Amino acid sequence: MTFDLIVRGASLPDGRRGIDIAARDGRIVAMEPRIAAEARVVVAAQGRLVAPPFVDSHFHMDATLSLGLPRLNQSGTLLEGIALWGELKPLLTHEAVVERALRYCDLAVAQGLLAVRSHVDVCDDRLLAVEALLDVKKRVAPYLELQLVAFPQDGYFRSPTAVANLKRALDMGVDVVGGIPHFERTMVDGAASVKALCEIAAERGLMIDLHCDESDDPLSRHIETLASEAKRLRLGARATGSHLTSMHSMDNYYVSKLLPLIAESGVNAIANPLINITLQGRHDTYPRRRGLTRIAEMRALGVAVALGQDCVMDPWYGLGGADMLDVAHMAVHAAPMTSREAIRWSFDAVTEIPARILGLKGYGLAVGCNADMVVLQAADPIEAVRLRAARLAVIRRGEVLARTPERRTNLSLPGRPATLDPADYAPKA
Ligand SMILES: [Zn+2]
């Protein structure tokens, strides 16, 4: 029997070791030790971790790689970022947005990131970014799944044409309803926007993912409205609240009522630790708030929490590199959540959990799933997070899309080993 591809000697995220994974016609058709068959392509995992691909559940691909255009964010705040993006928007061209997005997707594939939910700003009557990212979505479809969210960056009600533009964007084929209630003029307008946007999602049978309470304001309560509307309209896990940073600053008594409401509603949460550890707390002196949402507390109640990247080299964040392990690593530190169980969870929060939130079909490492996987220079998921491990091979539908050489150092130290593999430092089980 001949397969298209066999990955030999994989360690799996669930702890199984020495597993061969065989693929045919884009799907995983066998997973067991020592498969006695040939394949057109053989990838030797040699005990390295083989995981399903990374998934970024929160990103802005229309702004990515625009750092410095037309100027840099001096205050480091969300609000200056939004103002700066407003300055850049009229200068955007279709070609430039497409080119930056395609370059970003090259980087994503190199990092084993094969599915991205990207918000796309609809507060530009030309809908230039929407057209550009719909074009990108088609062009990258052979190697990366791009899901788009119609995002009224300047406010669904606050921006004069956003209501019409959001509808136009959905009609053009944008997948998910977006919003930004904390940027509306008043708390009341914000709540009204959540209600209106949830009704659009319900009417159209779409998913909804709102930027929600991305501030240090302890009284920002839009996640409460989102959970309540999701319950009323039976949106359940089709609804997601992104950021939720005000929850960091909320009164504990109020949170003790809010969290069960979120759990009851089935709404998902997406935290974006890289960006929110830098954007939040900017109006504080000391102590400075970290502005990460209450990840551990939501998890404890069974809320699906994923970790997103949000920004890479744009008006809001000057760093980043399509590395979802970097995102998990920051979450572990910033939360902080350093138990072995929580670090292990952070790996799922950039793979399986966001795959479920996005509704990806055929995702996972099991017979019958898409033959999509990443070989990492690490022994297990915790080690992958610790090392932000190199992606040795990135495979999609049984084809190798990217290879990176192992990170290995030649040492010249008297009486010490001549070469060093950082993954060799894994704790002995
Ligand atoms: Zn965002």
Coordinates of C-alpha atoms and ligand atoms in Angstrom, one line a residue:
M1 CA 0.0 0.0 0.0
T2 CA 1.3 3.5 -0.8
F3 CA 0.3 6.7 1.0
D4 CA 0.9 10.3 -0.1
L5 CA 2.7 11.1 3.1
I6 CA 3.8 9.4 6.3
V7 CA 5.1 11.2 9.4
R8 CA 7.2 8.7 11.3
G9 CA 7.8 8.6 15.1
A10 CA 5.5 11.4 16.2
S11 CA 4.9 12.3 19.8
L12 CA 1.3 13.5 20.0
P13 CA -0.2 16.3 22.2
D14 CA -2.2 13.6 24.1
G15 CA 1.0 12.0 25.2
R16 CA 1.2 9.0 22.8
R17 CA 4.7 8.4 21.5
G18 CA 6.2 6.6 18.5
I19 CA 3.1 7.1 16.3
D20 CA 3.2 7.1 12.5
I21 CA 0.6 9.3 10.7
A22 CA -0.3 8.3 7.2
A23 CA -2.2 10.6 4.7
R24 CA -4.0 10.0 1.5
D25 CA -6.0 12.5 -0.6
G26 CA -5.5 15.2 2.0
R27 CA -6.9 13.2 4.9
I28 CA -5.3 11.2 7.8
V29 CA -6.0 7.6 7.0
A30 CA -4.0 5.8 9.6
M31 CA -2.3 6.6 13.0
E32 CA -0.5 3.7 14.7
P33 CA 3.1 2.7 15.6
R34 CA 5.3 1.6 12.7
I35 CA 3.0 1.6 9.7
A36 CA 4.4 -0.9 7.2
A37 CA 3.8 0.9 4.0
E38 CA 5.6 3.3 1.6
A39 CA 4.8 6.9 1.0
R40 CA 5.6 9.5 -1.7
V41 CA 6.9 11.8 1.1
V42 CA 8.3 10.6 4.5
V43 CA 8.8 13.1 7.3
A44 CA 10.9 11.8 10.2
A45 CA 9.5 13.3 13.4
Q46 CA 12.0 11.3 15.5
G47 CA 10.1 11.7 18.7
R48 CA 9.3 15.4 18.2
L49 CA 5.9 16.8 19.0
V50 CA 3.4 16.6 16.0
A51 CA 0.4 18.8 16.6
P52 CA -2.6 20.1 14.6
P53 CA -1.8 23.5 13.1
F54 CA -2.0 26.7 15.1
V55 CA -5.2 28.8 14.8
D56 CA -5.3 32.5 15.4
S57 CA -8.9 33.4 16.5
H58 CA -8.4 37.2 16.6
F59 CA -6.4 39.2 14.1
H60 CA -6.4 42.3 12.0
M61 CA -5.0 41.5 8.6
D62 CA -6.0 44.8 6.9
A63 CA -3.6 46.7 9.3
T64 CA -0.8 44.1 9.6
L65 CA 2.8 45.1 8.6
S66 CA 1.8 48.8 8.3
L67 CA 4.0 49.8 11.3
G68 CA 5.2 53.4 10.9
L69 CA 2.5 54.3 8.3
P70 CA 1.9 57.2 8.4
R71 CA 3.6 57.5 11.8
L72 CA 4.2 55.6 15.0
N73 CA 1.9 55.4 18.0
Q74 CA 3.5 57.6 20.6
S75 CA 1.2 57.0 23.6
G76 CA 0.9 53.3 23.1
T77 CA -2.9 53.5 23.7
L78 CA -5.7 51.8 21.9
L79 CA -7.3 55.2 21.2
E80 CA -4.2 56.6 19.5
G81 CA -3.9 53.4 17.6
I82 CA -7.5 53.9 16.3
A83 CA -6.8 57.5 15.4
L84 CA -3.6 56.5 13.6
W85 CA -5.4 53.8 11.6
G86 CA -7.9 56.5 10.8
E87 CA -5.1 58.6 9.3
L88 CA -3.8 55.6 7.3
K89 CA -7.2 54.4 6.0
P90 CA -7.6 57.1 3.2
L91 CA -4.1 56.3 2.0
L92 CA -4.7 52.6 1.6
T93 CA -4.6 51.0 -1.8
H94 CA -6.0 47.6 -2.7
E95 CA -2.6 46.4 -4.0
A96 CA -0.8 47.4 -0.8
V97 CA -3.3 45.8 1.5
V98 CA -3.2 42.6 -0.5
E99 CA 0.6 42.6 -0.7
R100 CA 1.0 43.1 3.1
A101 CA -1.6 40.4 3.8
L102 CA 0.0 37.9 1.5
R103 CA 3.4 38.6 3.0
Y104 CA 1.9 38.1 6.4
C105 CA 0.3 34.8 5.3
D106 CA 3.8 33.6 4.1
L107 CA 5.0 34.2 7.7
A108 CA 2.0 32.5 9.2
V109 CA 2.5 29.3 7.2
A110 CA 6.2 29.3 8.1
Q111 CA 5.0 29.3 11.8
G112 CA 2.5 26.5 11.3
L113 CA -0.4 29.0 11.6
L114 CA -2.9 27.7 9.0
A115 CA -6.2 29.3 10.1
V116 CA -6.9 32.9 11.0
R117 CA -10.0 34.8 12.0
S118 CA -9.3 38.4 10.9
H119 CA -11.5 41.4 11.6
V120 CA -11.7 43.8 8.6
D121 CA -12.7 47.4 9.0
V122 CA -15.9 48.4 7.3
C123 CA -15.8 52.1 8.3
D124 CA -14.6 53.2 4.9
D125 CA -17.3 53.8 2.3
R126 CA -15.0 52.4 -0.4
L127 CA -14.9 49.1 1.6
L128 CA -11.4 48.8 0.1
A129 CA -10.0 46.6 2.9
V130 CA -13.0 44.3 2.6
E131 CA -12.5 43.8 -1.1
A132 CA -8.8 43.4 -0.6
L133 CA -9.1 40.7 2.1
L134 CA -11.9 38.9 0.2
D135 CA -9.4 38.8 -2.6
V136 CA -6.7 37.5 -0.2
K137 CA -9.0 34.9 1.2
K138 CA -9.4 33.4 -2.2
R139 CA -5.7 33.6 -3.0
V140 CA -4.5 31.9 0.2
A141 CA -7.3 29.3 0.3
P142 CA -5.0 26.5 -1.0
Y143 CA -2.8 26.9 2.1
L144 CA -4.5 29.0 4.8
E145 CA -8.1 29.3 5.9
L146 CA -9.0 32.9 6.4
Q147 CA -12.3 33.8 8.1
L148 CA -13.4 37.4 8.0
V149 CA -15.3 39.5 10.5
A150 CA -17.1 42.7 9.5
F151 CA -15.7 45.1 12.0
P152 CA -17.0 48.7 12.4
Q153 CA -13.7 50.1 13.9
D154 CA -15.1 53.6 14.4
G155 CA -18.3 52.4 16.0
Y156 CA -21.4 50.8 14.6
F157 CA -23.5 53.8 15.5
R158 CA -20.7 56.3 16.0
S159 CA -19.5 56.1 12.4
P160 CA -22.2 57.6 10.2
T161 CA -22.2 54.9 7.5
A162 CA -21.2 51.8 9.5
V163 CA -24.7 50.3 9.7
A164 CA -25.0 50.3 5.9
N165 CA -21.4 49.3 5.4
L166 CA -21.5 46.3 7.7
K167 CA -24.5 45.0 5.8
R168 CA -22.8 45.6 2.5
A169 CA -19.7 43.7 3.8
L170 CA -21.8 40.7 4.9
D171 CA -23.6 40.7 1.5
M172 CA -20.2 40.7 -0.2
G173 CA -19.3 37.4 1.6
V174 CA -17.7 38.5 4.9
D175 CA -18.3 35.5 7.3
V176 CA -18.8 36.9 10.8
V177 CA -20.6 39.9 12.4
G178 CA -18.3 42.2 14.4
G179 CA -18.6 45.3 16.6
I180 CA -16.9 47.5 19.2
P181 CA -19.4 48.6 21.8
H182 CA -16.9 50.2 24.2
F183 CA -16.0 52.7 21.4
E184 CA -19.6 53.9 20.8
R185 CA -20.4 57.3 22.2
T186 CA -22.1 56.2 25.4
M187 CA -22.6 53.0 27.4
V188 CA -26.2 53.0 26.3
D189 CA -25.2 53.2 22.6
G190 CA -22.7 50.4 23.2
A191 CA -25.4 48.1 24.6
A192 CA -27.8 49.0 21.7
S193 CA -25.0 48.1 19.2
V194 CA -24.5 44.7 20.9
K195 CA -28.3 44.1 20.6
A196 CA -28.5 45.2 17.0
L197 CA -25.5 43.2 15.9
C198 CA -26.7 40.0 17.7
E199 CA -30.0 40.4 15.9
I200 CA -28.1 40.6 12.5
A201 CA -26.2 37.4 13.4
A202 CA -29.4 35.6 14.4
E203 CA -31.3 36.7 11.3
R204 CA -28.5 35.7 8.9
G205 CA -27.5 32.5 10.8
L206 CA -23.9 33.9 11.2
M207 CA -21.3 33.8 14.0
I208 CA -20.7 37.0 15.9
D209 CA -17.4 38.1 17.5
L210 CA -17.4 41.5 19.2
H211 CA -14.5 43.5 20.5
C212 CA -15.9 43.8 24.0
D213 CA -14.9 46.0 26.9
E214 CA -11.3 46.5 25.7
S215 CA -10.6 49.1 28.3
D216 CA -9.5 49.4 32.0
D217 CA -13.0 50.8 32.8
P218 CA -14.4 48.6 35.6
L219 CA -17.9 49.7 34.7
S220 CA -17.7 48.6 31.0
R221 CA -20.4 45.9 30.9
H222 CA -20.9 45.0 27.3
I223 CA -20.0 41.3 27.8
E224 CA -23.0 41.1 30.1
T225 CA -25.2 42.4 27.3
L226 CA -23.6 40.1 24.8
A227 CA -24.1 37.0 27.0
S228 CA -27.7 38.0 27.7
E229 CA -28.5 38.7 24.0
A230 CA -26.8 35.5 22.9
K231 CA -29.0 33.6 25.4
R232 CA -32.2 35.4 24.2
L233 CA -31.4 34.8 20.6
R234 CA -30.0 31.3 21.2
L235 CA -26.7 32.1 19.5
G236 CA -24.7 30.0 22.1
A237 CA -21.2 29.2 20.9
R238 CA -21.8 31.1 17.7
A239 CA -21.1 34.2 19.8
T240 CA -17.7 35.3 21.0
G241 CA -16.5 38.2 23.2
S242 CA -12.9 39.3 22.3
H243 CA -10.5 41.1 24.7
L244 CA -12.8 41.5 27.8
T245 CA -10.0 43.4 29.5
S246 CA -12.4 45.5 31.7
M247 CA -13.1 42.3 33.5
H248 CA -9.6 42.6 35.0
S249 CA -10.6 45.8 36.8
M250 CA -14.2 44.9 37.7
D251 CA -15.5 44.6 41.2
N252 CA -15.2 40.9 42.4
Y253 CA -18.8 40.8 43.5
Y254 CA -20.1 41.8 40.1
V255 CA -17.8 39.3 38.4
S256 CA -19.2 36.5 40.6
K257 CA -22.5 37.2 39.0
L258 CA -21.2 37.9 35.5
L259 CA -19.1 34.7 35.0
P260 CA -22.0 32.2 35.5
L261 CA -24.0 34.3 33.1
I262 CA -21.3 34.0 30.4
A263 CA -21.1 30.2 31.1
E264 CA -24.8 29.8 30.9
S265 CA -25.0 31.7 27.6
G266 CA -22.3 29.5 25.9
V267 CA -20.5 32.6 24.6
N268 CA -16.8 32.0 23.9
A269 CA -14.0 34.3 25.1
I270 CA -10.8 35.4 23.3
A271 CA -8.0 37.0 25.2
N272 CA -5.2 38.7 23.3
P273 CA -2.3 38.8 25.8
L274 CA 0.5 40.2 23.6
I275 CA -1.4 43.4 22.8
N276 CA -3.4 43.9 26.0
I277 CA -0.3 43.6 28.2
T278 CA 1.0 46.6 26.4
L279 CA -2.2 48.6 25.6
Q280 CA -3.9 48.4 29.1
G281 CA -2.9 50.2 32.2
R282 CA -1.7 53.2 30.2
H283 CA -3.6 55.7 32.4
D284 CA -2.3 54.1 35.6
T285 CA 0.7 55.3 37.5
Y286 CA 1.5 52.5 40.0
P287 CA 0.4 49.8 40.6
R288 CA -0.2 49.3 36.9
R289 CA -3.0 47.0 35.8
R290 CA -2.1 44.2 33.4
G291 CA -5.5 44.3 31.6
L292 CA -5.7 40.7 30.8
T293 CA -9.2 39.2 31.2
R294 CA -9.9 36.6 33.9
I295 CA -8.8 33.5 32.0
A296 CA -8.5 31.0 34.9
E297 CA -11.8 32.0 36.4
M298 CA -13.7 31.6 33.1
R299 CA -12.0 28.3 32.4
A300 CA -13.1 27.1 35.8
L301 CA -16.7 27.6 34.8
G302 CA -16.3 25.8 31.5
V303 CA -16.2 28.9 29.2
A304 CA -14.3 28.2 26.0
V305 CA -11.3 30.6 26.2
A306 CA -8.9 31.0 23.2
L307 CA -5.8 33.1 22.9
G308 CA -5.5 35.4 19.9
Q309 CA -2.7 37.5 18.5
D310 CA -4.7 40.6 17.5
C311 CA -1.9 42.6 15.9
V312 CA 1.5 42.3 14.3
M313 CA 3.5 45.4 13.4
D314 CA 0.6 47.8 13.0
P315 CA -0.7 51.0 14.7
W316 CA -1.4 49.2 17.9
Y317 CA 1.5 46.8 18.3
G318 CA 5.0 47.1 16.9
L319 CA 6.2 43.5 17.6
G320 CA 4.8 40.0 16.9
G321 CA 5.6 37.4 14.3
A322 CA 2.7 35.1 13.6
D323 CA 4.0 33.0 16.4
M324 CA 1.0 31.5 18.4
L325 CA 3.5 30.0 20.9
D326 CA 4.6 33.5 21.7
V327 CA 1.0 34.3 22.4
A328 CA 0.6 31.3 24.7
H329 CA 3.9 32.1 26.4
M330 CA 2.8 35.7 27.2
A331 CA -0.6 34.5 28.5
V332 CA 1.2 32.1 30.9
H333 CA 3.3 35.0 32.2
A334 CA 0.8 37.8 32.2
A335 CA -2.1 36.0 33.8
P336 CA 0.0 34.5 35.6
M337 CA -0.9 30.8 35.2
T338 CA 2.2 28.6 35.7
S339 CA 0.8 25.2 36.8
R340 CA 1.7 22.4 34.4
E341 CA -2.0 22.0 33.7
A342 CA -2.4 25.7 32.8
I343 CA 0.7 25.8 30.6
R344 CA -0.6 22.6 28.8
W345 CA -4.0 24.3 28.4
S346 CA -2.3 27.4 26.8
F347 CA -1.2 25.1 23.9
D348 CA -4.8 24.0 23.4
A349 CA -5.9 27.7 23.5
V350 CA -3.9 28.4 20.3
T351 CA -4.9 25.1 18.5
E352 CA -8.0 23.0 19.3
I353 CA -10.1 25.6 21.3
P354 CA -9.9 28.3 18.6
A355 CA -10.5 25.7 15.9
R356 CA -13.8 24.9 17.6
I357 CA -14.7 28.6 18.0
L358 CA -14.1 29.2 14.3
G359 CA -16.0 26.1 13.4
L360 CA -13.2 24.6 11.4
K361 CA -14.2 21.4 9.6
G362 CA -11.9 18.4 9.7
Y363 CA -9.5 19.9 12.2
G364 CA -7.5 17.6 14.5
L365 CA -5.1 14.7 14.7
A366 CA -7.3 11.7 14.1
V367 CA -8.2 9.3 11.3
G368 CA -10.6 11.0 9.0
C369 CA -9.4 14.6 9.8
N370 CA -7.6 16.8 7.3
A371 CA -3.9 15.8 7.1
D372 CA -2.8 19.2 8.5
M373 CA -0.1 19.2 11.1
V374 CA 3.1 20.8 12.4
V375 CA 6.3 19.1 13.5
L376 CA 7.8 21.0 16.4
Q377 CA 11.3 21.0 17.9
A378 CA 10.0 20.0 21.3
A379 CA 9.0 16.9 23.2
D380 CA 5.5 17.9 24.3
P381 CA 3.1 20.9 24.3
I382 CA 4.5 22.4 27.5
E383 CA 8.0 22.3 26.1
A384 CA 6.7 23.8 22.8
V385 CA 5.4 26.8 24.8
R386 CA 8.5 27.1 26.9
L387 CA 10.8 27.1 23.9
R388 CA 8.5 28.7 21.4
A389 CA 9.8 25.8 19.5
A390 CA 10.9 25.9 15.8
R391 CA 8.4 24.6 13.3
L392 CA 10.5 21.9 11.6
A393 CA 7.7 20.9 9.1
V394 CA 4.3 22.4 8.3
I395 CA 2.0 20.0 6.5
R396 CA -1.4 20.8 5.0
R397 CA -3.7 18.3 3.3
G398 CA -0.7 15.9 3.2
E399 CA 1.7 18.3 1.5
V400 CA 4.7 19.8 3.1
L401 CA 4.3 23.6 2.8
A402 CA 7.3 24.7 4.9
R403 CA 10.4 23.3 6.4
T404 CA 12.7 25.0 8.9
P405 CA 16.1 23.5 10.0
E406 CA 16.5 22.5 13.6
R407 CA 17.8 25.1 15.9
R408 CA 21.1 23.7 17.0
T409 CA 24.2 25.4 18.4
N410 CA 27.9 24.4 17.8
L411 CA 29.7 24.9 21.1
S412 CA 33.4 25.4 21.7
L413 CA 33.7 24.8 25.5
P414 CA 36.5 22.8 27.1
G415 CA 35.2 19.4 28.2
R416 CA 31.6 20.2 27.2
P417 CA 29.4 18.8 24.4
A418 CA 30.1 20.0 20.8
T419 CA 26.5 20.6 19.9
L420 CA 23.4 21.8 21.8
D421 CA 19.7 21.2 21.0
P422 CA 17.5 23.4 23.2
A423 CA 14.8 20.7 23.2
D424 CA 17.2 18.3 25.0
Y425 CA 16.5 20.2 28.2
A426 CA 13.0 18.8 28.6
P427 CA 12.4 17.5 32.1
K428 CA 12.8 13.8 32.3
A429 CA 9.4 12.1 32.8
Ligands
ZN1 ZN -8.9 43.3 17.7

